[in-house]
mmCIF file of C-alpha atoms and ligand atoms in Angstrom:
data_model
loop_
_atom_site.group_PDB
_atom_site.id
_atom_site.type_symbol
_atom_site.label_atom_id
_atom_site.label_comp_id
_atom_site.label_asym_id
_atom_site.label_seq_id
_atom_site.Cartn_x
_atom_site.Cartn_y
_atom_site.Cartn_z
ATOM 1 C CA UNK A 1 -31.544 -23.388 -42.369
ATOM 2 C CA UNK A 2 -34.290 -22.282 -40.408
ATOM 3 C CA UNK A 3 -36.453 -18.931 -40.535
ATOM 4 C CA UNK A 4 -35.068 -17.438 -37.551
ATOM 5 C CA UNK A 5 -37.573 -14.042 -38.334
ATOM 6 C CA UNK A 6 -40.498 -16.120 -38.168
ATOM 7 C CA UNK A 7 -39.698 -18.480 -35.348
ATOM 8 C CA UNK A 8 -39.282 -15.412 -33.626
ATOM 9 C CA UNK A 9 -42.866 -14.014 -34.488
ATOM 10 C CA UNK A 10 -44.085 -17.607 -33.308
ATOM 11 C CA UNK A 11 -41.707 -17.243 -30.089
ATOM 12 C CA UNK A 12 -43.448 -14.279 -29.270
ATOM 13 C CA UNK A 13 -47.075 -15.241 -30.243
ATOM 14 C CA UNK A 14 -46.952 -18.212 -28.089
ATOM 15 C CA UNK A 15 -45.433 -16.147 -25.021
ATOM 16 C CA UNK A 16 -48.361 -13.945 -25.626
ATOM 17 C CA UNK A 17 -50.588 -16.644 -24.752
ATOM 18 C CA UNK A 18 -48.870 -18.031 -21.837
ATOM 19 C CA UNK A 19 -48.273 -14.937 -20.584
ATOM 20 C CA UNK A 20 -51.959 -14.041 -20.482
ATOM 21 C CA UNK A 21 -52.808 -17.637 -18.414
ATOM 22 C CA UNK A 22 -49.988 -16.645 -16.114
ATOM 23 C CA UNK A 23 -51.406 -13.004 -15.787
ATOM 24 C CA UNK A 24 -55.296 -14.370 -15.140
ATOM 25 C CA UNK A 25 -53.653 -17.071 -12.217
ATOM 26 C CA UNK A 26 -51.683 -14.474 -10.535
ATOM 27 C CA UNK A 27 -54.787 -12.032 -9.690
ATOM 28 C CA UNK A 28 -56.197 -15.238 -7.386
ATOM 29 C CA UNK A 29 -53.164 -17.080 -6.623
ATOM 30 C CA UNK A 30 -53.740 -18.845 -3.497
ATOM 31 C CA UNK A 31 -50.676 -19.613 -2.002
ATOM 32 C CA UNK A 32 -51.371 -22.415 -0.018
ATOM 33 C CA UNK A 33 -51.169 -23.728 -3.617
ATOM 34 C CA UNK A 34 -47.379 -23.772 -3.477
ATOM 35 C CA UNK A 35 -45.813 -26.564 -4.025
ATOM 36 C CA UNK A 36 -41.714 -27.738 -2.792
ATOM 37 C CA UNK A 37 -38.974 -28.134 -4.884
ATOM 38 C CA UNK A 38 -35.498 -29.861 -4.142
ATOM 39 C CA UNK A 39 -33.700 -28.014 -1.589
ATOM 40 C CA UNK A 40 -34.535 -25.490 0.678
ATOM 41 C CA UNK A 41 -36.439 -22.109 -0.979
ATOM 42 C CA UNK A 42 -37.320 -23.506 -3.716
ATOM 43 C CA UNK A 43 -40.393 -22.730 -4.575
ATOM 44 C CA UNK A 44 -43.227 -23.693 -7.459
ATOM 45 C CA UNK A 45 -46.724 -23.717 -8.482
ATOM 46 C CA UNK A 46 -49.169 -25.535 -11.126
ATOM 47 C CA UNK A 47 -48.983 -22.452 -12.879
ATOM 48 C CA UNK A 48 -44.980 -22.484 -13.300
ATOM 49 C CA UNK A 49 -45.825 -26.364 -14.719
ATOM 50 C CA UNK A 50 -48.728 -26.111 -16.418
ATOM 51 C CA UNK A 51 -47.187 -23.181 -18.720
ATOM 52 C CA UNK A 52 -43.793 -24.953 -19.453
ATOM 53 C CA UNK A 53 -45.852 -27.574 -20.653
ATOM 54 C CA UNK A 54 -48.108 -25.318 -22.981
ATOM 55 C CA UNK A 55 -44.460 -23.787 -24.071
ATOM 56 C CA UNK A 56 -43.116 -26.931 -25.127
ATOM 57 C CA UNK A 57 -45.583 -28.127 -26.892
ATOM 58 C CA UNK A 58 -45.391 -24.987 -29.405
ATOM 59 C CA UNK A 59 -41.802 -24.850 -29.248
ATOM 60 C CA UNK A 60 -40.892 -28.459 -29.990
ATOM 61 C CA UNK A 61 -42.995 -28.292 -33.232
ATOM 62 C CA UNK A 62 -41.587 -24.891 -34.457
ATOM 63 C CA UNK A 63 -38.219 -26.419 -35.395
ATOM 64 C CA UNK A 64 -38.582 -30.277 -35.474
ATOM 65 C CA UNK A 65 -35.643 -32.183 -33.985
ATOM 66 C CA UNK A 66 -34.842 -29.362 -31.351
ATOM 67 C CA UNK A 67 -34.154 -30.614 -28.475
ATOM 68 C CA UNK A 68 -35.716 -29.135 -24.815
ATOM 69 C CA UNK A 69 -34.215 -27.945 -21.446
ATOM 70 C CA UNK A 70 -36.963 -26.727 -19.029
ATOM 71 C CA UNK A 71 -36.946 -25.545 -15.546
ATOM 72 C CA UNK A 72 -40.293 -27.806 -14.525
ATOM 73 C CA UNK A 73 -38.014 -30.957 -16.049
ATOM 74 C CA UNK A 74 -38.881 -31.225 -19.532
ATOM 75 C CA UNK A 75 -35.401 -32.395 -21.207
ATOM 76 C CA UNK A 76 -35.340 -34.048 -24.787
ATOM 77 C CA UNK A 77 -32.478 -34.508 -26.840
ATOM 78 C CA UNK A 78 -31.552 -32.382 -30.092
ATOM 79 C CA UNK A 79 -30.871 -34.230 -33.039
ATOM 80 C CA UNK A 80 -29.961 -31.019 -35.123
ATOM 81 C CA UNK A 81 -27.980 -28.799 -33.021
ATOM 82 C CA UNK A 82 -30.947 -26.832 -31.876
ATOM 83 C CA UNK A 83 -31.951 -26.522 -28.212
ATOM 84 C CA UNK A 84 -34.910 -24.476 -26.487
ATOM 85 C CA UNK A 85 -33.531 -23.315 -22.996
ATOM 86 C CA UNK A 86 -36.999 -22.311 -21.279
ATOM 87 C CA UNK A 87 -38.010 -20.535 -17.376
ATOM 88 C CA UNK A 88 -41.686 -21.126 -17.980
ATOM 89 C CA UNK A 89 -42.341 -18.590 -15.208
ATOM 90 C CA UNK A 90 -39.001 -17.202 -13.722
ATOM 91 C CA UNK A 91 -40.272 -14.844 -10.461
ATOM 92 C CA UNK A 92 -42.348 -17.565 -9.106
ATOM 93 C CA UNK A 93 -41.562 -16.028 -5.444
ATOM 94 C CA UNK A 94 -42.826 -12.743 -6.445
ATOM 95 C CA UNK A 95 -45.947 -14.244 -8.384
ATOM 96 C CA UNK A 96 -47.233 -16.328 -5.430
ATOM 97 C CA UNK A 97 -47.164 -13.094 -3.242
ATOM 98 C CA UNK A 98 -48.587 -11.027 -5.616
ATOM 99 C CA UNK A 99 -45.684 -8.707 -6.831
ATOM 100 C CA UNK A 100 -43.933 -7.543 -9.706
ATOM 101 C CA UNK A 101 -41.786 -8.576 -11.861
ATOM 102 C CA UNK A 102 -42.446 -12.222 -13.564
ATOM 103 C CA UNK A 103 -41.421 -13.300 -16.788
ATOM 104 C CA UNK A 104 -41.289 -16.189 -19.410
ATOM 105 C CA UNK A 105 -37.856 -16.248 -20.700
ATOM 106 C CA UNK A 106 -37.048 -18.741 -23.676
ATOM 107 C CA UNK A 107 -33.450 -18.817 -25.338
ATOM 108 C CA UNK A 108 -32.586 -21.074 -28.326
ATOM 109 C CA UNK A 109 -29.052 -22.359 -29.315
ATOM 110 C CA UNK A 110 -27.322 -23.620 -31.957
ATOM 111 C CA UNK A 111 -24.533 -26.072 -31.428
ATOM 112 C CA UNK A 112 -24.267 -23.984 -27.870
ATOM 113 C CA UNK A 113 -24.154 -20.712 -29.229
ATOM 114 C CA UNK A 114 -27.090 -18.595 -28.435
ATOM 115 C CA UNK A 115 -29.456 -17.356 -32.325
ATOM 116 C CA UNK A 116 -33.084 -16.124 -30.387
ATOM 117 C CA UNK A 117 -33.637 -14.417 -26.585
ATOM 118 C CA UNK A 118 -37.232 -14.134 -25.961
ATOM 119 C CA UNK A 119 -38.215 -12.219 -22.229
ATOM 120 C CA UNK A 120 -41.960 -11.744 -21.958
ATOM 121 C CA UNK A 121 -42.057 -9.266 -18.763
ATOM 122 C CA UNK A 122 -46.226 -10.364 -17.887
ATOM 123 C CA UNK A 123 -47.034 -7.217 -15.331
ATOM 124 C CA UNK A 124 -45.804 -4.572 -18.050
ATOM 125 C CA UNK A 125 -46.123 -6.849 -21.059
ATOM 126 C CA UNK A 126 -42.959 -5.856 -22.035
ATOM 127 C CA UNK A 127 -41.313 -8.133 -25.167
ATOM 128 C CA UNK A 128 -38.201 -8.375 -24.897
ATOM 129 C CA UNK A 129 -36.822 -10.438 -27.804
ATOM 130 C CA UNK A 130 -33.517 -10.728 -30.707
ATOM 131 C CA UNK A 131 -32.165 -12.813 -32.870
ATOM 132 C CA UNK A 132 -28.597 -13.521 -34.687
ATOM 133 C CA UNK A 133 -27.531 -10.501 -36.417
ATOM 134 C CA UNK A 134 -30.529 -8.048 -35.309
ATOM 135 C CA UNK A 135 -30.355 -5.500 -32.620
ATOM 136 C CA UNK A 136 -32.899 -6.420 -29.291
ATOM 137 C CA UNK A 137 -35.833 -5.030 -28.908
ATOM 138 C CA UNK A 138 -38.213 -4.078 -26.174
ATOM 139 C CA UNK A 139 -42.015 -4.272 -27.968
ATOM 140 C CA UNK A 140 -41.396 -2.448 -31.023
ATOM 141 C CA UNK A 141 -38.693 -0.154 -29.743
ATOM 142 C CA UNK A 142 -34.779 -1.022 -30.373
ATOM 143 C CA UNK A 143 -32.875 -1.133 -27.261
ATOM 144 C CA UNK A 144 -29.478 -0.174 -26.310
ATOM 145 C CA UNK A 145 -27.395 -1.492 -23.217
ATOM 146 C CA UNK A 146 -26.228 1.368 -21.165
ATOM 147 C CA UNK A 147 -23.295 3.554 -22.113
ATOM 148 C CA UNK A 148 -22.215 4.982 -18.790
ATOM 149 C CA UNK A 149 -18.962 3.965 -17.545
ATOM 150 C CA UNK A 150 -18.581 5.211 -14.123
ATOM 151 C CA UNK A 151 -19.897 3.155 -11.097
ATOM 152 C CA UNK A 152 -21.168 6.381 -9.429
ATOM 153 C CA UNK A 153 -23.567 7.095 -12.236
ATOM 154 C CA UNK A 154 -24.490 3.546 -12.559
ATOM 155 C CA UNK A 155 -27.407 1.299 -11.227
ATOM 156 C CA UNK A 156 -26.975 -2.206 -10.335
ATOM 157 C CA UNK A 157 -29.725 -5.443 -10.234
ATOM 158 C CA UNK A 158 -28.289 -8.271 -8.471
ATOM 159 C CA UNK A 159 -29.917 -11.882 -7.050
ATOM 160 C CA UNK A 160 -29.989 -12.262 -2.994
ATOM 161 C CA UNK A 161 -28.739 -15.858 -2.541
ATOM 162 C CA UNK A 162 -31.139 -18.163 -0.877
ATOM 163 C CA UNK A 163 -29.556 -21.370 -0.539
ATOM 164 C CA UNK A 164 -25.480 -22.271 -0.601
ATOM 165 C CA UNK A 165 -24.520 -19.835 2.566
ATOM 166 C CA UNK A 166 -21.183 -20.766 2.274
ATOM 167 C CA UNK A 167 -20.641 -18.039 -0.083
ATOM 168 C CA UNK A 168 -22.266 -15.322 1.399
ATOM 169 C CA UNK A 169 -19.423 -13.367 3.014
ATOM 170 C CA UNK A 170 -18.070 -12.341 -0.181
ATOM 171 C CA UNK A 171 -21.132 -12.008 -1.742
ATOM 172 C CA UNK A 172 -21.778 -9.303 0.657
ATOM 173 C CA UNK A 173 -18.662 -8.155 0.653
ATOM 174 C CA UNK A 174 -19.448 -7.383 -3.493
ATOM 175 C CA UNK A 175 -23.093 -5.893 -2.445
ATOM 176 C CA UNK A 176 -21.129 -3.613 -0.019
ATOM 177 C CA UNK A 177 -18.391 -2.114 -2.316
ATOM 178 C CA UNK A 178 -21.314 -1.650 -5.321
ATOM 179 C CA UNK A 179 -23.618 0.317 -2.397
ATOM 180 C CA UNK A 180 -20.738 2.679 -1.521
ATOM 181 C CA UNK A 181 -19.796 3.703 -4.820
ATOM 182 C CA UNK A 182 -23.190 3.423 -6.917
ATOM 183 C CA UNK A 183 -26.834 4.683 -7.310
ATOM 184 C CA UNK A 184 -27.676 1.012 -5.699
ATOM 185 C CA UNK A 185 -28.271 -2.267 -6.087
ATOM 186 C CA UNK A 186 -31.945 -3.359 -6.513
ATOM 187 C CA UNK A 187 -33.220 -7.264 -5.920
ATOM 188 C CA UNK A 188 -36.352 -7.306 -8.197
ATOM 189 C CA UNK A 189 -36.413 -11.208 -8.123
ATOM 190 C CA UNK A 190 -36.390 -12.077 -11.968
ATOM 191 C CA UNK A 191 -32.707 -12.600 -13.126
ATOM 192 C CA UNK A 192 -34.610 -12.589 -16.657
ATOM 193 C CA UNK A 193 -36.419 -9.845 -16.226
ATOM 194 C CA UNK A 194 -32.699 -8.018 -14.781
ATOM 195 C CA UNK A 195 -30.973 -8.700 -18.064
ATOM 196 C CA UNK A 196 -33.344 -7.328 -19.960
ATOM 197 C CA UNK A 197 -33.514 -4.358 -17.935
ATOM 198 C CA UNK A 198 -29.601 -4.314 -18.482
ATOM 199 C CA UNK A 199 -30.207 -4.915 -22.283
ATOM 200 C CA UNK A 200 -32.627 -1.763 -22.315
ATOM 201 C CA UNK A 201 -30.241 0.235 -20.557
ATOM 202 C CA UNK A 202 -32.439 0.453 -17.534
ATOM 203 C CA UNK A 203 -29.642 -0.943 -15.045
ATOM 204 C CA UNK A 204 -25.839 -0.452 -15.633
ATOM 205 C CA UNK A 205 -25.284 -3.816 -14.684
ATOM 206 C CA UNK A 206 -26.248 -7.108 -13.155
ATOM 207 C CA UNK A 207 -24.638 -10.078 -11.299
ATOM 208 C CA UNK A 208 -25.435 -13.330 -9.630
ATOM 209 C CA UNK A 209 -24.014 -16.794 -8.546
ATOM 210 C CA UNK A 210 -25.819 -20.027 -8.829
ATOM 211 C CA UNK A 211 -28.521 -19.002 -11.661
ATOM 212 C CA UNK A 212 -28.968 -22.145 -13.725
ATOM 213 C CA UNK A 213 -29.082 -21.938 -17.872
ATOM 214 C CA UNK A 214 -32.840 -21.120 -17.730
ATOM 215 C CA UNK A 215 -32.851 -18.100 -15.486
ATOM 216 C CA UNK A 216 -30.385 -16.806 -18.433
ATOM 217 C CA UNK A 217 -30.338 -17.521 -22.066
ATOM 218 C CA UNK A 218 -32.418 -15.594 -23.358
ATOM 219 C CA UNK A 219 -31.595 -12.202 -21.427
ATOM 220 C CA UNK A 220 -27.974 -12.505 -21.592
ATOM 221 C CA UNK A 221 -28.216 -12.934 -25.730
ATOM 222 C CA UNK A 222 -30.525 -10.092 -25.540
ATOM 223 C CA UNK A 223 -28.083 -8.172 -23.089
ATOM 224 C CA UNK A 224 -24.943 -9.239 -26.127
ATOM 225 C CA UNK A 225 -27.522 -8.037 -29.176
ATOM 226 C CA UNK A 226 -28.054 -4.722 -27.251
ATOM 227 C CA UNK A 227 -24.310 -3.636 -27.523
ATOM 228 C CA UNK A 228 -23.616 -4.864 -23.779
ATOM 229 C CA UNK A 229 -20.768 -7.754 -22.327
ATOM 230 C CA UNK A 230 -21.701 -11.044 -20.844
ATOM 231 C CA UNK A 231 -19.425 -12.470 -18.652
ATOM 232 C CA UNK A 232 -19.086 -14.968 -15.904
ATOM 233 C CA UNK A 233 -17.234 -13.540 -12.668
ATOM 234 C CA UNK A 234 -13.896 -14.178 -13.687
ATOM 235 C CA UNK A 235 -14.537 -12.675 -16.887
ATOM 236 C CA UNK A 236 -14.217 -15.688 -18.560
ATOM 237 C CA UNK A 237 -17.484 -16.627 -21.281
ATOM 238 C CA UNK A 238 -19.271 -19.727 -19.294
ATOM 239 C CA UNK A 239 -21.979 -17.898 -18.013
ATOM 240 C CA UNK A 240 -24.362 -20.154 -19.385
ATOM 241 C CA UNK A 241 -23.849 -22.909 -17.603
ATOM 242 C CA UNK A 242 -21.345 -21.752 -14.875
ATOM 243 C CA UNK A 243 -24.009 -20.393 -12.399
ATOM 244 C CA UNK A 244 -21.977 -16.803 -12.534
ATOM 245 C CA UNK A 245 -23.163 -14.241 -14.373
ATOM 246 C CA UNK A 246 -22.051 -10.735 -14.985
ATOM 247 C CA UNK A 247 -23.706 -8.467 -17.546
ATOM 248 C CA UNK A 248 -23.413 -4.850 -18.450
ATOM 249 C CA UNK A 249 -23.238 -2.268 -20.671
ATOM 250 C CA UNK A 250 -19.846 0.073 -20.618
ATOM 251 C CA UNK A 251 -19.453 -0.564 -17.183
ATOM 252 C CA UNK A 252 -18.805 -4.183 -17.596
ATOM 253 C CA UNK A 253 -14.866 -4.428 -17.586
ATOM 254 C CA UNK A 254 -14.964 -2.089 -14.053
ATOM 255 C CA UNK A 255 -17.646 -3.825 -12.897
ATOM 256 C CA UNK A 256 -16.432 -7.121 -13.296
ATOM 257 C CA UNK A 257 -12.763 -6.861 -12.003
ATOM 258 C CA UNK A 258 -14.325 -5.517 -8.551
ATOM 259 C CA UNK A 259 -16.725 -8.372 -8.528
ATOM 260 C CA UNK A 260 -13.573 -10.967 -9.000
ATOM 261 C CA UNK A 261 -11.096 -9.348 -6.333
ATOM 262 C CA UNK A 262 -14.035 -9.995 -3.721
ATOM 263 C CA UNK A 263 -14.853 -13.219 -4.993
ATOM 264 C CA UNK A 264 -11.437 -14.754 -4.946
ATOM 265 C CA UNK A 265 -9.945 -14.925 -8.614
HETATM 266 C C1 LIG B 301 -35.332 -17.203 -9.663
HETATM 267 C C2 LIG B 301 -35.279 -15.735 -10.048
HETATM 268 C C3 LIG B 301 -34.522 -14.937 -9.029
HETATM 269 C C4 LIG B 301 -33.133 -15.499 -8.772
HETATM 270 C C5 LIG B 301 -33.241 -16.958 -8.401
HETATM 271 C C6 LIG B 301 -33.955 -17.739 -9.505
HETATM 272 P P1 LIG B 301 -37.445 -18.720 -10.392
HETATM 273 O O1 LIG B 301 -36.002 -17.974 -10.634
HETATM 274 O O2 LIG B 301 -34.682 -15.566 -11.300
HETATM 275 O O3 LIG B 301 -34.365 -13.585 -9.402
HETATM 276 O O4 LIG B 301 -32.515 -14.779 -7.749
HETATM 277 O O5 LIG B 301 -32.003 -17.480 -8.133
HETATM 278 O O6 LIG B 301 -33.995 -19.106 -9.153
HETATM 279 O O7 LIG B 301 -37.193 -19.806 -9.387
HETATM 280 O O8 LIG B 301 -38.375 -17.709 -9.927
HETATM 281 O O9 LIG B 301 -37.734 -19.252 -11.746
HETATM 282 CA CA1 LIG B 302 -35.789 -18.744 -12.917
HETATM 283 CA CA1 LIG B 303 -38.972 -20.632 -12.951
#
């Protein structure tokens, strides 16, 4: 059994350091520096690559025989159970023009079932981090997701597709019903940094389609350890790798049928 306490401390340690590099690049990010990904939007820099490799390198040491999946395409088999799902830098549009919020986010599982959420928010340097069996945290400060329960008193963070248009109409159609009946819906542009806002009880709720595991391991196990539900639309559990998240504190069971009538299920 591993020390899940102090692979936590080294978790955070190392997201300290990364975070800082990130922090230093992003006051004289040029952005002709950008760099294409696959498909249309998808944007990256050295900075997103050069920190998933400094993450790896820490991580894949801390428990030997872990296994990697990274954003920037580091993927290594586990050969104990143990797997590092890592966003080296998820916000990278809001980084190359200069804005807030962008975050490391770095979830671990065990035969598929999440044990450590780590979401380093850089502009606040806000920690976000939990393990199995221990409430979340935000820096030194337990956090709690939100116990309102009425969509008129509640806040909502969602993700503004960018690619597969297809499914925009009733992804709209979702943004429209939450705007009528809500405080709003806010895009900030860091699906981490969103759950961990939902964990902390900042936002009621948040939803997207499409995120892949990396935009959300950590924050939706820090979203669970907070007292909050993580499902996907249908209300079903394979958020994780379903690209369809839905995560909230009391609101969640409202939340989520209105999100599946629009969406079809
Ligand atoms: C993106 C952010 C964004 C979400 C996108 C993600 P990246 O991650 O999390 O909020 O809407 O779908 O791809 O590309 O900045 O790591
Ligand atoms: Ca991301
Ligand atoms: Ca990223």
């Amino acid at each position: 059994m591993i020390d899940l306490v102090s692979v936590e401390q080294h978790v955070m340690e190392v997201c300290h350091e990364v975070g800082e590099f990130i922090r230093v690049e992003s006051l004289n990010f040029d952005r002709s520096r950008i760099l294409l990904k696959e498909g249309f939007n998808n944007l990256v820099s050295y900075v997103d690559k050069e920190s998933e490799k400094k993450l790896v390198s820490t991580l894949s040491e801390l428990i030997p025989g872990s296994g990697i999946l990274g954003e920037e395409g580091t993927s290594t088999k586990s050969t104990n159970g143990y797997l590092w799902i890592i966003d080296p830098l998820d916000g990278t549009t809001n980084f190359t023009h200069g804005l807030p919020p962008f975050a490391i986010s770095i979830g671990l599982t065990l035969h598929d079932k999440s044990v450590l959420g780590v979401v380093y928010e850089v502009t606040k340097k806000e920690m976000f981090h939990a393990i199995e069996g221990r409430p979340a945290y935000c820096n030194d400060q337990v956090i709690k997701a939100s116990p309102i329960d009425s969509l008129n008193e509640s806040l909502f963070a969602t993700g503004f597709p960018y690619y597969d248009f297809p499914k925009m109409e009733a992804y709209l159609s979702i943004i429209r019903k939450f705007l009528k009946q809500s405080h709003g819906v806010r895009r900030l542009g860091s699906a981490a940094t969103d759950l961990a806002y939902v964990a902390a009880g900042r936002f009621e709720g948040f939803f997207e389609y499409n995120l892949n595991p990396w935009d959300v391991a950590a924050g939706a196990f820090l979203v669970q350890q907070a007292g909050g539900m993580v499902t996907d639309f249908s209300g079903g559990s394979n958020f994780l790798y379903g690209r369809e998240i839905c995560a909230a504190g009391k609101i969640h069971p409202e939340m989520q049928s209105l999100i599946a009538a629009e969406w079809g299920y």
